[in-house]
PDB file of C-alpha atoms in Angstrom:
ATOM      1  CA  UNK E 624     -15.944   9.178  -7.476  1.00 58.00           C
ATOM      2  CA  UNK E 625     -17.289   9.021  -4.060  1.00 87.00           C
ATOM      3  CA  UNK E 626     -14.978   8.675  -1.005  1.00 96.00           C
ATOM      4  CA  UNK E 627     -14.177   5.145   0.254  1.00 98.00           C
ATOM      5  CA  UNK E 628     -12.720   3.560   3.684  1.00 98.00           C
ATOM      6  CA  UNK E 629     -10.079   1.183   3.699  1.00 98.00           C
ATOM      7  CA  UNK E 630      -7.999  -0.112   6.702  1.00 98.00           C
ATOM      8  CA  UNK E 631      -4.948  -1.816   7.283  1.00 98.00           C
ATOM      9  CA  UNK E 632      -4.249  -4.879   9.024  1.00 98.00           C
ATOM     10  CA  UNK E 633      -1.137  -5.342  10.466  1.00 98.00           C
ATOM     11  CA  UNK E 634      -0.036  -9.552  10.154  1.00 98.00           C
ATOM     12  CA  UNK E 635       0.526  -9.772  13.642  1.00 98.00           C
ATOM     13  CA  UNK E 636      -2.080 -11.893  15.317  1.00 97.00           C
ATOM     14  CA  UNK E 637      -2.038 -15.867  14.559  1.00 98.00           C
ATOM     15  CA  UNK E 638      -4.418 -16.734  11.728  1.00 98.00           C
ATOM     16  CA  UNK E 639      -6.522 -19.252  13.911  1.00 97.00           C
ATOM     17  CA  UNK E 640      -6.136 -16.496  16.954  1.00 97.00           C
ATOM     18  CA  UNK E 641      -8.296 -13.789  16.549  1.00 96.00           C
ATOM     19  CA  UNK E 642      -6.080 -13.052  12.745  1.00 98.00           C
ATOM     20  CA  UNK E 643      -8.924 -14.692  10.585  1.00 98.00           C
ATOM     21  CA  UNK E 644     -11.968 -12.868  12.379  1.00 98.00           C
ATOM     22  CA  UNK E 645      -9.816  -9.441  12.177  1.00 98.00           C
ATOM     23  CA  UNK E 646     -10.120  -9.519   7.924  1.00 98.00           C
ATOM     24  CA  UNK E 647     -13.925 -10.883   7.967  1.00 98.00           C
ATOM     25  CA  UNK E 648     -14.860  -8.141  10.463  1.00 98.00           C
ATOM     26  CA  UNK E 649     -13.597  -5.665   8.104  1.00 98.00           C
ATOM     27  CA  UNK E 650     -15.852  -7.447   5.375  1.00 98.00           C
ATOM     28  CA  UNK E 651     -18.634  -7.129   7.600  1.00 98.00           C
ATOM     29  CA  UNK E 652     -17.822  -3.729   8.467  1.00 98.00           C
ATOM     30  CA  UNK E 653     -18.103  -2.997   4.739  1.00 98.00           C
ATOM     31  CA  UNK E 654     -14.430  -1.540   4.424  1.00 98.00           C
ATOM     32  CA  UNK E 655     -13.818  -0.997   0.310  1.00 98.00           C
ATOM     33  CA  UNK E 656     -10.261  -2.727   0.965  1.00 98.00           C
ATOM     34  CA  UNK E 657      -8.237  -4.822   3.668  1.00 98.00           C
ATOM     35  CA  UNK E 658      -4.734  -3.819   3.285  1.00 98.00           C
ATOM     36  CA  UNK E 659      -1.622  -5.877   5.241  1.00 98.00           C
ATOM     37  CA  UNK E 660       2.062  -4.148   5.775  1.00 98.00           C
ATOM     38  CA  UNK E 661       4.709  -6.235   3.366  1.00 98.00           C
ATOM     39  CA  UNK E 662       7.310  -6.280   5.034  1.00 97.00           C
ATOM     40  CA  UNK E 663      10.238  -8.782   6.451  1.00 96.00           C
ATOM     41  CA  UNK E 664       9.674  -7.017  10.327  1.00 94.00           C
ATOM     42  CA  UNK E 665       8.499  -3.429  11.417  1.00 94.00           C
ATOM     43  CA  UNK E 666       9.419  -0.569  13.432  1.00 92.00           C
ATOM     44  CA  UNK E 667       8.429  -1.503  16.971  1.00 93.00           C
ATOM     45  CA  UNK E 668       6.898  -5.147  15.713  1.00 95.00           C
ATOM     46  CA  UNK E 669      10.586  -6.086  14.811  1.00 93.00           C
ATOM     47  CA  UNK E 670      10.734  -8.431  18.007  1.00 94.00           C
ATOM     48  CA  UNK E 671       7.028  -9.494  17.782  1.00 95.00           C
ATOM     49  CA  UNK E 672       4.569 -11.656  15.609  1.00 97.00           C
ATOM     50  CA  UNK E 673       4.878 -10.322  12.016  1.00 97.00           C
ATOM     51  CA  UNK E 674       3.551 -12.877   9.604  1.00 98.00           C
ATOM     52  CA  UNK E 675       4.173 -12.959   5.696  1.00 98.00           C
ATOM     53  CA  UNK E 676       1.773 -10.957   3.797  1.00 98.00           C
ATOM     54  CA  UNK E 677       1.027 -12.792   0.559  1.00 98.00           C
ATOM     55  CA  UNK E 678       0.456 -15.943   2.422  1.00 98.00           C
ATOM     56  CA  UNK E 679      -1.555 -13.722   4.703  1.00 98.00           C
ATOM     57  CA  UNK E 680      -3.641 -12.088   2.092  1.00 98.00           C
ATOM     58  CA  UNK E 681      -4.017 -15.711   0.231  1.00 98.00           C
ATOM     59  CA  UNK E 682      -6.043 -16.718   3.587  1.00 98.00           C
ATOM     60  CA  UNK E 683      -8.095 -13.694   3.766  1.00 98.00           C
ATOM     61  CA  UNK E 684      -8.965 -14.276   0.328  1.00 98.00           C
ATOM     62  CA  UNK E 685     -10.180 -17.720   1.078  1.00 98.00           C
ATOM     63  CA  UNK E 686     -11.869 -16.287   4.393  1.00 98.00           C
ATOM     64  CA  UNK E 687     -13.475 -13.176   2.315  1.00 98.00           C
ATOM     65  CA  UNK E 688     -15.998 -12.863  -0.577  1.00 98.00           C
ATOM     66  CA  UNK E 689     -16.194  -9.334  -1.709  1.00 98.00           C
ATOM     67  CA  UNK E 690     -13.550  -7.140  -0.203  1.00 98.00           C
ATOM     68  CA  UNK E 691     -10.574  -6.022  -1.871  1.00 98.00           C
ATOM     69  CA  UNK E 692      -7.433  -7.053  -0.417  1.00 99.00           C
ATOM     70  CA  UNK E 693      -4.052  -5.742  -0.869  1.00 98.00           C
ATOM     71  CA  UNK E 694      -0.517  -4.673   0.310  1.00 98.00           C
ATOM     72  CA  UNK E 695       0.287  -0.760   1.687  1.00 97.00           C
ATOM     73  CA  UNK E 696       3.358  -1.269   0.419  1.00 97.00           C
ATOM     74  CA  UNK E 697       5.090  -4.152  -1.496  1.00 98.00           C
ATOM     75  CA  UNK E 698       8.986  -2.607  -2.344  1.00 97.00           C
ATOM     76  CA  UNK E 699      12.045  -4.118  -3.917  1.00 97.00           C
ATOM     77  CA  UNK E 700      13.844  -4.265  -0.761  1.00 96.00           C
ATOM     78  CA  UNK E 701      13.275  -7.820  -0.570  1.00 96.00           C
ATOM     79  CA  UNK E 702      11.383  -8.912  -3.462  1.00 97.00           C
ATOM     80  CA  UNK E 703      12.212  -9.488  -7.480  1.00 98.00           C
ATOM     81  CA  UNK E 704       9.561  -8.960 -10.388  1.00 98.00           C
ATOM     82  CA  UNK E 705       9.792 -12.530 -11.511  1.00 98.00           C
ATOM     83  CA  UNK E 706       8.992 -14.497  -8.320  1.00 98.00           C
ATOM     84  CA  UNK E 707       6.619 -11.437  -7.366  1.00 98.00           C
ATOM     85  CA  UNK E 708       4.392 -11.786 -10.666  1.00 98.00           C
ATOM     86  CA  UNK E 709       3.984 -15.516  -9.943  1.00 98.00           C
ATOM     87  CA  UNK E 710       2.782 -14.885  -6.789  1.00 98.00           C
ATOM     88  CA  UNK E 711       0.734 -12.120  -7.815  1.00 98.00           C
ATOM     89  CA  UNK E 712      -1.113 -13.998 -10.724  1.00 98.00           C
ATOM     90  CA  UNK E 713      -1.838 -17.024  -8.032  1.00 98.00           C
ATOM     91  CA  UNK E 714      -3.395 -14.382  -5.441  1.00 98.00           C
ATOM     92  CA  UNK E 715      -5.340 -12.286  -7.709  1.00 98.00           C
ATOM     93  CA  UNK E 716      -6.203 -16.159  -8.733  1.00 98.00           C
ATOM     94  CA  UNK E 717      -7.700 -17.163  -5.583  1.00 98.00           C
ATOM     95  CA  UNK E 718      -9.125 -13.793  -4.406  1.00 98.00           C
ATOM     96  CA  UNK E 719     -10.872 -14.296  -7.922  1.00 98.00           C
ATOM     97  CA  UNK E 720      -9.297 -10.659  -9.149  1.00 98.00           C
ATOM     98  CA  UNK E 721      -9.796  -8.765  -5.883  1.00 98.00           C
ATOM     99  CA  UNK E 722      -6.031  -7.977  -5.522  1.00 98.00           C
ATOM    100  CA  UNK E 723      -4.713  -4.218  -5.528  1.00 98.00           C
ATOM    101  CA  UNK E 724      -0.520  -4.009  -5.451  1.00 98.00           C
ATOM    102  CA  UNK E 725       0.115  -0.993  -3.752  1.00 98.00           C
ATOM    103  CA  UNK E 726       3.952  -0.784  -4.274  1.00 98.00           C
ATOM    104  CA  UNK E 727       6.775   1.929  -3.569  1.00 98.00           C
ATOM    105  CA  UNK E 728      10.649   2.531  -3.425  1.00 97.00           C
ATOM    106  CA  UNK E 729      11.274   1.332   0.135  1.00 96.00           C
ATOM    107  CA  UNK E 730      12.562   2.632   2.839  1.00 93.00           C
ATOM    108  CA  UNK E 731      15.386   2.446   5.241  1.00 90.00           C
ATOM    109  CA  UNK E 732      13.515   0.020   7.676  1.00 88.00           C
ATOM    110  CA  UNK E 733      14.859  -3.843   8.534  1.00 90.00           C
ATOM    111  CA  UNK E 734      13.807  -4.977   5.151  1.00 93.00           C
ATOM    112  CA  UNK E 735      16.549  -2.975   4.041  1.00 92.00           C
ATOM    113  CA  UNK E 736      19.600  -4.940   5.493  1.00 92.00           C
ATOM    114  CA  UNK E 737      17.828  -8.429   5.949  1.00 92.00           C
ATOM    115  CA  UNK E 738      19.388  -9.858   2.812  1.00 92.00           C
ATOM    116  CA  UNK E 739      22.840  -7.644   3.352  1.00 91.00           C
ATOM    117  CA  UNK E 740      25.876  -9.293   4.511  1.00 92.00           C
ATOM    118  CA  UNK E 741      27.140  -7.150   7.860  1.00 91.00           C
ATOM    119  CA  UNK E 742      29.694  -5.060   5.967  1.00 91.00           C
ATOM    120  CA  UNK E 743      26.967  -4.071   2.959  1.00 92.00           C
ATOM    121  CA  UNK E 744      25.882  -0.749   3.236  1.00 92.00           C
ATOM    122  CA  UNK E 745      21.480  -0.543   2.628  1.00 93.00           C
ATOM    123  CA  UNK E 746      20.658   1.199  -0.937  1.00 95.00           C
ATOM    124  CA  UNK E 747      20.712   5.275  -0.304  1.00 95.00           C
ATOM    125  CA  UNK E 748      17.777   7.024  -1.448  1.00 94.00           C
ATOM    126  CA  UNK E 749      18.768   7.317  -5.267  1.00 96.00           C
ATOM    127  CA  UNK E 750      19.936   3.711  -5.230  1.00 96.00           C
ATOM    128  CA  UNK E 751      15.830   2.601  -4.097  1.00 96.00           C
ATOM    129  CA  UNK E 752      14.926   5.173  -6.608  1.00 97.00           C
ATOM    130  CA  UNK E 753      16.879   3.255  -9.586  1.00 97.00           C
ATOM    131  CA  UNK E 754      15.797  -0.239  -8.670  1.00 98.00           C
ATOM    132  CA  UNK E 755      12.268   0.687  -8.221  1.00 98.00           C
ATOM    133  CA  UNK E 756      12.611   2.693 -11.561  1.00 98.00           C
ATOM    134  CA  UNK E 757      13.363  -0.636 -13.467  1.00 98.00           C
ATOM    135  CA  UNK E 758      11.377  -2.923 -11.089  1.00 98.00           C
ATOM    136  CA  UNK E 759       8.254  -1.297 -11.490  1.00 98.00           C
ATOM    137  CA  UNK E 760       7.931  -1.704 -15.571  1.00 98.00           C
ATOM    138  CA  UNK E 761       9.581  -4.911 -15.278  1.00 98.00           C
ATOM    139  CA  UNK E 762       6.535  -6.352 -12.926  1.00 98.00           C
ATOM    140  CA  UNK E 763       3.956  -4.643 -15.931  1.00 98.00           C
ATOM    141  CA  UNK E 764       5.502  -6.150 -18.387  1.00 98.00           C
ATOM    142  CA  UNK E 765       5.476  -9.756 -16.275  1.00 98.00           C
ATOM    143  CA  UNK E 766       2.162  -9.385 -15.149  1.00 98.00           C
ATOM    144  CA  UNK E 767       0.859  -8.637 -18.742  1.00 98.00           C
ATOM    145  CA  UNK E 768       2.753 -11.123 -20.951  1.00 98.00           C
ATOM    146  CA  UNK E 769       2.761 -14.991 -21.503  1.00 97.00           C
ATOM    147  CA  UNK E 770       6.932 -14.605 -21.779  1.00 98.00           C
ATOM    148  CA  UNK E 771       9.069 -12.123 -20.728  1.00 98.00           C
ATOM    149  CA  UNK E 772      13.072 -11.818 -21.653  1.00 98.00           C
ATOM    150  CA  UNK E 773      15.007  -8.899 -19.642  1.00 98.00           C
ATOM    151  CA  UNK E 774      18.441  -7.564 -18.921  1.00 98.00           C
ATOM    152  CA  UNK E 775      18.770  -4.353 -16.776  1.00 98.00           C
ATOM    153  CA  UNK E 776      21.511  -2.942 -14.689  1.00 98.00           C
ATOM    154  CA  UNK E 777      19.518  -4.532 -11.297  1.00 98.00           C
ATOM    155  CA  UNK E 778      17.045  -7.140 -12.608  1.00 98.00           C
ATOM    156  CA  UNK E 779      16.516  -9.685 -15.545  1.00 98.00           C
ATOM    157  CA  UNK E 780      14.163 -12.572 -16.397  1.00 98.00           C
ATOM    158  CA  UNK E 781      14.942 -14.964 -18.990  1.00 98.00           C
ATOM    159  CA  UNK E 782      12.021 -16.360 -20.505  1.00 98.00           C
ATOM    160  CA  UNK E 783       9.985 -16.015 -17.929  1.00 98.00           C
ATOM    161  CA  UNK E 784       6.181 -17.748 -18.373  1.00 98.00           C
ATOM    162  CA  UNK E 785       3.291 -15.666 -16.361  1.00 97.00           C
ATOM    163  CA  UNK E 786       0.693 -18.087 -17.993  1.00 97.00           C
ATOM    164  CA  UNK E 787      -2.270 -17.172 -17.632  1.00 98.00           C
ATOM    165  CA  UNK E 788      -2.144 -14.076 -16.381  1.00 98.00           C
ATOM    166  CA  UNK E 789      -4.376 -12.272 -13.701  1.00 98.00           C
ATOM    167  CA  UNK E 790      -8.235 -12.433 -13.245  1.00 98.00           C
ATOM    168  CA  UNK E 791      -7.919  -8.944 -13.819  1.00 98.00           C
ATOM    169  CA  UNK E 792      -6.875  -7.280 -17.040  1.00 98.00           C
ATOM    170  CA  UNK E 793      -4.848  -6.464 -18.353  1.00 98.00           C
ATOM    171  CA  UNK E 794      -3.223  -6.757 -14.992  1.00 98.00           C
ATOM    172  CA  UNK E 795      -4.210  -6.106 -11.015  1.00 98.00           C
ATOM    173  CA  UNK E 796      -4.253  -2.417  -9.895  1.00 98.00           C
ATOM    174  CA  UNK E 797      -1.196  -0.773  -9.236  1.00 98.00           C
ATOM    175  CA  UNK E 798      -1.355   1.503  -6.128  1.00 98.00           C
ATOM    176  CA  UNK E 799       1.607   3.299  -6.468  1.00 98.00           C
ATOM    177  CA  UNK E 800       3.405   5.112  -3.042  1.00 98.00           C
ATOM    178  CA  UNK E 801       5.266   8.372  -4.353  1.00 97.00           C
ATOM    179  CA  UNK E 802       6.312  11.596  -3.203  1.00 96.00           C
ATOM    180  CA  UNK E 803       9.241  12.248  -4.890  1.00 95.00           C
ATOM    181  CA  UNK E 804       9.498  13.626  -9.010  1.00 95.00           C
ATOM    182  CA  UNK E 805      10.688   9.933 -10.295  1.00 96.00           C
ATOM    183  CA  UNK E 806       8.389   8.011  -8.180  1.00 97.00           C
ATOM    184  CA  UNK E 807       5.545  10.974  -9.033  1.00 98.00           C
ATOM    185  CA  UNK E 808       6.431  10.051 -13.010  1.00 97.00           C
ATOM    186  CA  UNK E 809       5.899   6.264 -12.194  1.00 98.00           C
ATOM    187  CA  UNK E 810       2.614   6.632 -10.600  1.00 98.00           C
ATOM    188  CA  UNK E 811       1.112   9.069 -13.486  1.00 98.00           C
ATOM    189  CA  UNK E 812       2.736   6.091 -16.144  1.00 98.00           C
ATOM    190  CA  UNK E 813       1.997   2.842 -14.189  1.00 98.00           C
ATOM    191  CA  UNK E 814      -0.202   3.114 -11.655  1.00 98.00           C
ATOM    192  CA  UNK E 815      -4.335   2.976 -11.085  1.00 98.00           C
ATOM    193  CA  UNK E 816      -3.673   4.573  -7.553  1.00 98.00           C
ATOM    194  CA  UNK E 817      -1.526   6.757  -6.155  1.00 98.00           C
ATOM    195  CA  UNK E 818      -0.514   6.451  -2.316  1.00 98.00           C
ATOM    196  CA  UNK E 819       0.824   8.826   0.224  1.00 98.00           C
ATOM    197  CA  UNK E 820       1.102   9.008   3.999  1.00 97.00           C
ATOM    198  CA  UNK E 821       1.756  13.093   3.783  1.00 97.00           C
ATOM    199  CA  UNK E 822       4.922  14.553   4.664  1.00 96.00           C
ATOM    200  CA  UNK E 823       7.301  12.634   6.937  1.00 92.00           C
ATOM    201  CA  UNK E 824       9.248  15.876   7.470  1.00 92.00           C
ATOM    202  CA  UNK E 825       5.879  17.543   9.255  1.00 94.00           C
ATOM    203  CA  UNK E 826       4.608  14.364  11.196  1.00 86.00           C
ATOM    204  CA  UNK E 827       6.469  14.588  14.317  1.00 84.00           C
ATOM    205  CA  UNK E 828       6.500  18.306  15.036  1.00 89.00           C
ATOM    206  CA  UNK E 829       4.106  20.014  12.425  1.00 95.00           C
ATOM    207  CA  UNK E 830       0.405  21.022  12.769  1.00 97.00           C
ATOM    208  CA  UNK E 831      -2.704  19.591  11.283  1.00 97.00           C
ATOM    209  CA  UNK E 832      -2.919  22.790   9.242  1.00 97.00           C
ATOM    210  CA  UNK E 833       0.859  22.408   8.322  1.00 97.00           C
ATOM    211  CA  UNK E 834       0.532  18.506   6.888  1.00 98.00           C
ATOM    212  CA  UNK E 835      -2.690  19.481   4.804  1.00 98.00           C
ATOM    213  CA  UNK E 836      -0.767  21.807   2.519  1.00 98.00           C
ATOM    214  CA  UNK E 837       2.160  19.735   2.204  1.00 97.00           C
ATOM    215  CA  UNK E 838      -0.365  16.906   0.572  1.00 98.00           C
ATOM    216  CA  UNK E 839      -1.464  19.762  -1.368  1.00 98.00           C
ATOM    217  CA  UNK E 840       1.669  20.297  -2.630  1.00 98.00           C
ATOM    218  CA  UNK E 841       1.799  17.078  -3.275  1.00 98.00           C
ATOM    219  CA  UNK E 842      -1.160  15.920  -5.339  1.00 98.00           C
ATOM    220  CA  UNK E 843      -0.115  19.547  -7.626  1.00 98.00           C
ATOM    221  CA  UNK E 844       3.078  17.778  -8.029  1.00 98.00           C
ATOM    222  CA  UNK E 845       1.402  14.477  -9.143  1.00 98.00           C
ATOM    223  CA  UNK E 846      -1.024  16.778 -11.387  1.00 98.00           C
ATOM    224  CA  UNK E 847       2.355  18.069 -12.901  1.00 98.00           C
ATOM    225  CA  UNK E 848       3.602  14.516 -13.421  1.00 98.00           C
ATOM    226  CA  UNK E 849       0.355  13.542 -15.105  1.00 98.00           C
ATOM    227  CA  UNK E 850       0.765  16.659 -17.342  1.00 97.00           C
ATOM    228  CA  UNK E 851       4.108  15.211 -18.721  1.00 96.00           C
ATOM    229  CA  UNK E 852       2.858  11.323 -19.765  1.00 95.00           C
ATOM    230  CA  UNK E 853      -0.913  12.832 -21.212  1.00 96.00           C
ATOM    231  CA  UNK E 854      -3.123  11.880 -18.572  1.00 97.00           C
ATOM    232  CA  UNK E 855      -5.608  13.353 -16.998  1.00 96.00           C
ATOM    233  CA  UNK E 856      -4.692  13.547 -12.864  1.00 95.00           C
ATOM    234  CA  UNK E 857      -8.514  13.538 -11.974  1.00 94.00           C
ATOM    235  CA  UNK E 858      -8.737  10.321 -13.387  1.00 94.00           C
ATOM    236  CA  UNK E 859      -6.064   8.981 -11.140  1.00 97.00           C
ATOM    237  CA  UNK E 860      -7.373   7.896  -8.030  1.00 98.00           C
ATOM    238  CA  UNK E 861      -5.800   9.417  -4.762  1.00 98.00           C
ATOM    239  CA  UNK E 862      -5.086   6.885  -1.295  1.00 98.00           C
ATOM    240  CA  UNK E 863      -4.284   8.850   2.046  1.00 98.00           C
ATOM    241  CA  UNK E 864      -2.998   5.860   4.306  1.00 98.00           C
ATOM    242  CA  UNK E 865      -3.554   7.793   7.828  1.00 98.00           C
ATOM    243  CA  UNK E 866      -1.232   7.342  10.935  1.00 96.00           C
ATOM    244  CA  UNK E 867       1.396   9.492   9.486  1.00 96.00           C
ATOM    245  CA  UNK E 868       0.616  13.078   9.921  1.00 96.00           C
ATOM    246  CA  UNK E 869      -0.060  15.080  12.895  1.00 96.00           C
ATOM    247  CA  UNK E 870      -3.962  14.760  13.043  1.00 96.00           C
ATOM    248  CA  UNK E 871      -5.943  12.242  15.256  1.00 96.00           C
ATOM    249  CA  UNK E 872      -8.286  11.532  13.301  1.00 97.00           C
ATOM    250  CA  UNK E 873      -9.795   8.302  15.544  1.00 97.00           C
ATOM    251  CA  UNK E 874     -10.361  10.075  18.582  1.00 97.00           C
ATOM    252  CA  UNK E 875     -13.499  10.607  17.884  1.00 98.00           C
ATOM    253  CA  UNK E 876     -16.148  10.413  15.217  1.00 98.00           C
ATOM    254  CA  UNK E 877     -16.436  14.047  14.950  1.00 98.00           C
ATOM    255  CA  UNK E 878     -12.400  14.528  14.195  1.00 98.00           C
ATOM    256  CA  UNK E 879     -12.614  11.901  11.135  1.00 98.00           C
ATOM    257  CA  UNK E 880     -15.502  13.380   9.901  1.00 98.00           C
ATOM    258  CA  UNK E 881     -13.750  16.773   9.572  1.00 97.00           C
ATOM    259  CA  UNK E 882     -10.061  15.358   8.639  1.00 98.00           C
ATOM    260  CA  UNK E 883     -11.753  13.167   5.839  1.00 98.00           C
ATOM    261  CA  UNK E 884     -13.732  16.189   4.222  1.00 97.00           C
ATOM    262  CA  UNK E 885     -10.456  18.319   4.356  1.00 97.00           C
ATOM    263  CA  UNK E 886      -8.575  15.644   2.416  1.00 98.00           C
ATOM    264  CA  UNK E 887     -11.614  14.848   0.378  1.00 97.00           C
ATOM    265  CA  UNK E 888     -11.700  18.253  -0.829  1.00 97.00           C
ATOM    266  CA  UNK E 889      -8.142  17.818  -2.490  1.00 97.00           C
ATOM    267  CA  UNK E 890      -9.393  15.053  -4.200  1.00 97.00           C
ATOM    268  CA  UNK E 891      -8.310  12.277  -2.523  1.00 98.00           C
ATOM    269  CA  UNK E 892     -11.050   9.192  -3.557  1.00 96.00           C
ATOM    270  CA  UNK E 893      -9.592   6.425  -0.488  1.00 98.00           C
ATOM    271  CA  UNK E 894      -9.141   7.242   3.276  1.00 98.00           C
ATOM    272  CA  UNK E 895      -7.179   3.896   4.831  1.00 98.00           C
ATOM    273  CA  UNK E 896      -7.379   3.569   8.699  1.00 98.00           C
ATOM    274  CA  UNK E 897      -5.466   1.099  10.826  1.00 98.00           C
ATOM    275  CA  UNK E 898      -7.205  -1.228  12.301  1.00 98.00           C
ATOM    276  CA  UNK E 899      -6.658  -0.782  16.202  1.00 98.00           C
ATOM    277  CA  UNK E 900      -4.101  -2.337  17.956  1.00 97.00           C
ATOM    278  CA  UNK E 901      -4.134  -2.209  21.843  1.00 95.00           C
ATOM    279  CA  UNK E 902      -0.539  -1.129  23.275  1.00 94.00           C
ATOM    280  CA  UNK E 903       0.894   0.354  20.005  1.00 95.00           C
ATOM    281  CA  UNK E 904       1.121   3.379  17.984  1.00 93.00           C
ATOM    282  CA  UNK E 905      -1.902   2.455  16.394  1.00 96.00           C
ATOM    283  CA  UNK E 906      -4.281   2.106  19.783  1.00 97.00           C
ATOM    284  CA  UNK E 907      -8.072   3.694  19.277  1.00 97.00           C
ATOM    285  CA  UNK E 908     -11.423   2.897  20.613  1.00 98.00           C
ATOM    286  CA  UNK E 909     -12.714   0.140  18.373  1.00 97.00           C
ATOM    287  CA  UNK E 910     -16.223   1.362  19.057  1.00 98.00           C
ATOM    288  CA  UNK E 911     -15.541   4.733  17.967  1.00 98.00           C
ATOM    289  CA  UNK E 912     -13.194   2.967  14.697  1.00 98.00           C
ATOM    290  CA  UNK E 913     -16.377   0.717  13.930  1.00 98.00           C
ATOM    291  CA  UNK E 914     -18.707   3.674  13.731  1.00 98.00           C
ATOM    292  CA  UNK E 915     -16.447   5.652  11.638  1.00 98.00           C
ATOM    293  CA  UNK E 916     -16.340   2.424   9.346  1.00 98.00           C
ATOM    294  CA  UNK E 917     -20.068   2.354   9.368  1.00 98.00           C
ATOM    295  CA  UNK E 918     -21.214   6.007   9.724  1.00 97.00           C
ATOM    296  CA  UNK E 919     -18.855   8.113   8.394  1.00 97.00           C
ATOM    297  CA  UNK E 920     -19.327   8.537   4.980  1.00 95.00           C
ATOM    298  CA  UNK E 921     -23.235   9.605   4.768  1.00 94.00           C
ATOM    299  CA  UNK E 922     -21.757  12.696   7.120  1.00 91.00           C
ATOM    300  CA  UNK E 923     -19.217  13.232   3.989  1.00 87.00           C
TER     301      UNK E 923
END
């Protein structure tokens, strides 16, 4: 599989104020997939414009004709499998089946405690790992079934009707964010993509050098976890969402050319960029972002 570029579009800018010509310039720019953040409020966007990402991904469906669309990363923080699935099956609906779920454990983040009373305490690290270990099948099951009965320790659905289904079958892609052994396992069972932003541990004070071979350590892991269900890792596509390691790889064309071939070369298939955002974390040169978008991949 050839290397593709993705970005991510953080729902922050009004739909009929500059938000709308954000996802169709991405389309133009011919971008494999437009991604949006799912989340309640973010890091330093917590007291800023953060808009809803299914409703936001419903419009740049409407506003879009060939582009994949998608979330980097839907979690059970907020969310349950039975209202997610209907929303799901009405997206992939109206994108006509361009949808791709990528989906993960959560983190520790303000979607965390939004739905908490004051004295609850947000799920510890196992406790995200053993609602995203039921939540994950459940959704499958949901998204592949007319009816779907279910009584776990976190979730259940009672006769729950998914009629008829997604565009896509048997279901929409699963992109699947792991880097732990459970979440690994899910991802090699469930998922048509696996995600990763590297190592979280390296991305404040580690080298460039340092973050590659974590990831490498990381995609032998997922090999390892493929091993175990019978499938074939090469067959799993691989998703590097950048912004999270200690590279730069927008300031300049040069640097993404040689960060992308260093990740392509451990076999990752999707390189996802943020689309720039003036002021923030995520500020680049949009000329220098656009050529990348455009350019990039014949030097690859």
């Amino acid at each position: 599989m050839s290397l593709r570029l993705s970005t991510v579009i953080l729902p922050v800018a009004r739909w009929h104020e500059g938000g709308k010509e954000r996802w169709q310039r991405a389309e133009e720019l011919g971008f494999h997939t437009a991604y949006t953040y799912d989340h309640l409020s973010w890091r330093t966007f917590r007291d800023g414009p953060w808009f809803g990402a299914v409703p936001t991904l419903t419009a740049a469906a409407a506003a879009t004709e060939r582009m994949r669309l998608g979330t980097l990363v839907t979690s059970p923080n907020f969310r349950h499998p039975v209202t997610l699935a209907k929303e799901l099956i009405t997206l992939d609906d109206v994108s006509n089946g361009r949808i791709t779920l990528g989906i993960g454990a959560g983190g520790n983040g303000f979607d965390a405690t939004a739905l908490r009373r004051a004295d609850e305490e947000p799920w510890t690290p196992r406790e995200r790992a053993d609602h995203f270990g039921e939540f994950l099948p459940l959704l499958d099951r949901l998204l592949t079934e007319d009816a779907v009965t279910y009584e776990g320790e976190h979730y259940a659905a009672h006769e729950a009707r998914n009629i008829p289904g997604c565009v896509q079958r048997p279901r929409l892609p699963f992109a699947v964010a792991a880097t732990g052994p459970r979440g690994l396992r899910l991802a090699a069972r469930y998922g048509q993509a696996w995600v990763t932003t590297g190592d979280p541990k390296i991305s404040a004070t580690g080298t460039p050098e340092e973050s590659l071979e974590a990831i490498r350590g990381q995609v032998d892991r997922l090999g390892a976890a493929c091993e175990q269900v019978g499938r074939d890792a090469g067959e799993l596509p691989k998703i590097l969402l950048t912004g999270f390691t200690p590279d730069r790889p927008l300031a300049s064309f040069d640097a993404f050319v040689e960060f992308a071939g260093k990740h392509a070369a451990l076999g990752f298939d999707e390189i996802v960029l943020h689309w720039p955002l003036p002021g923030t974390d995520f500020a680049a040169d949009e000329k220098v972002f656009e050529r990348i978008a455009t350019e990039a991949l014949a030097q690859l």
